[in-house]
Amino acid sequence: MNRAEAEEREYLGNMVRRLQEAIQLLENQISSTRRSDQFHEGIMVTSAHMAKGLEFDQVIVPSVDASNYRTELDRSLLYIACTRAMHALTLTFHGVPSLFIAETEV
């Protein structure tokens, strides 16, 4: 395995761990979150692209790090992901958060 493959494997492993942490966080918070009558209970893992136009009771956006959200396209996708939340939004990051977080009025 060359260096690039090893780095990609490590990156993907970190993403999987972060998604697992986000799912665990969601499972822990689901009982205390207000729910709408429109949605069934459960967890949906999706991309911002696929979630466009949908709404969810709670949204967790993992890995909102400066290294993952740098470009205007990233900013647009982050906006889409964040605006899918009806009742609760959780952003997670490791290290330096994305500069786009500082632009929000949370």
Phi, psi and omega in degrees: 000128179276176186297318181297318178295320179296318179295319179294319178298317178296316179301312180295321176299318178296319179297318179298316179298318180294321177294320177298319177295319180295319178296318178298317178300316179297315179299322179291327184267346188300327181286338182259001183264137174300143180237148174274163177280351187281335188247148174277157177288152178139180182241134175240124176256121183213168175270164176297325178301313183285336182274351182303127180091351179258163175228149181225151178300315181223140179231135173241124177251107183277156170061047177276061182268158177301329181284338182263335182235094185239324189263172177295325176297317177300318179299317179297316180294322177296319177300314179300312181300315184290327183277003175279344184280127176270322187238325184214138177230130177235125175249132177244151175207160177232124182088233183269123178290159178299145177296337180293335178296321181296336181282345184278160179252057182270000000 
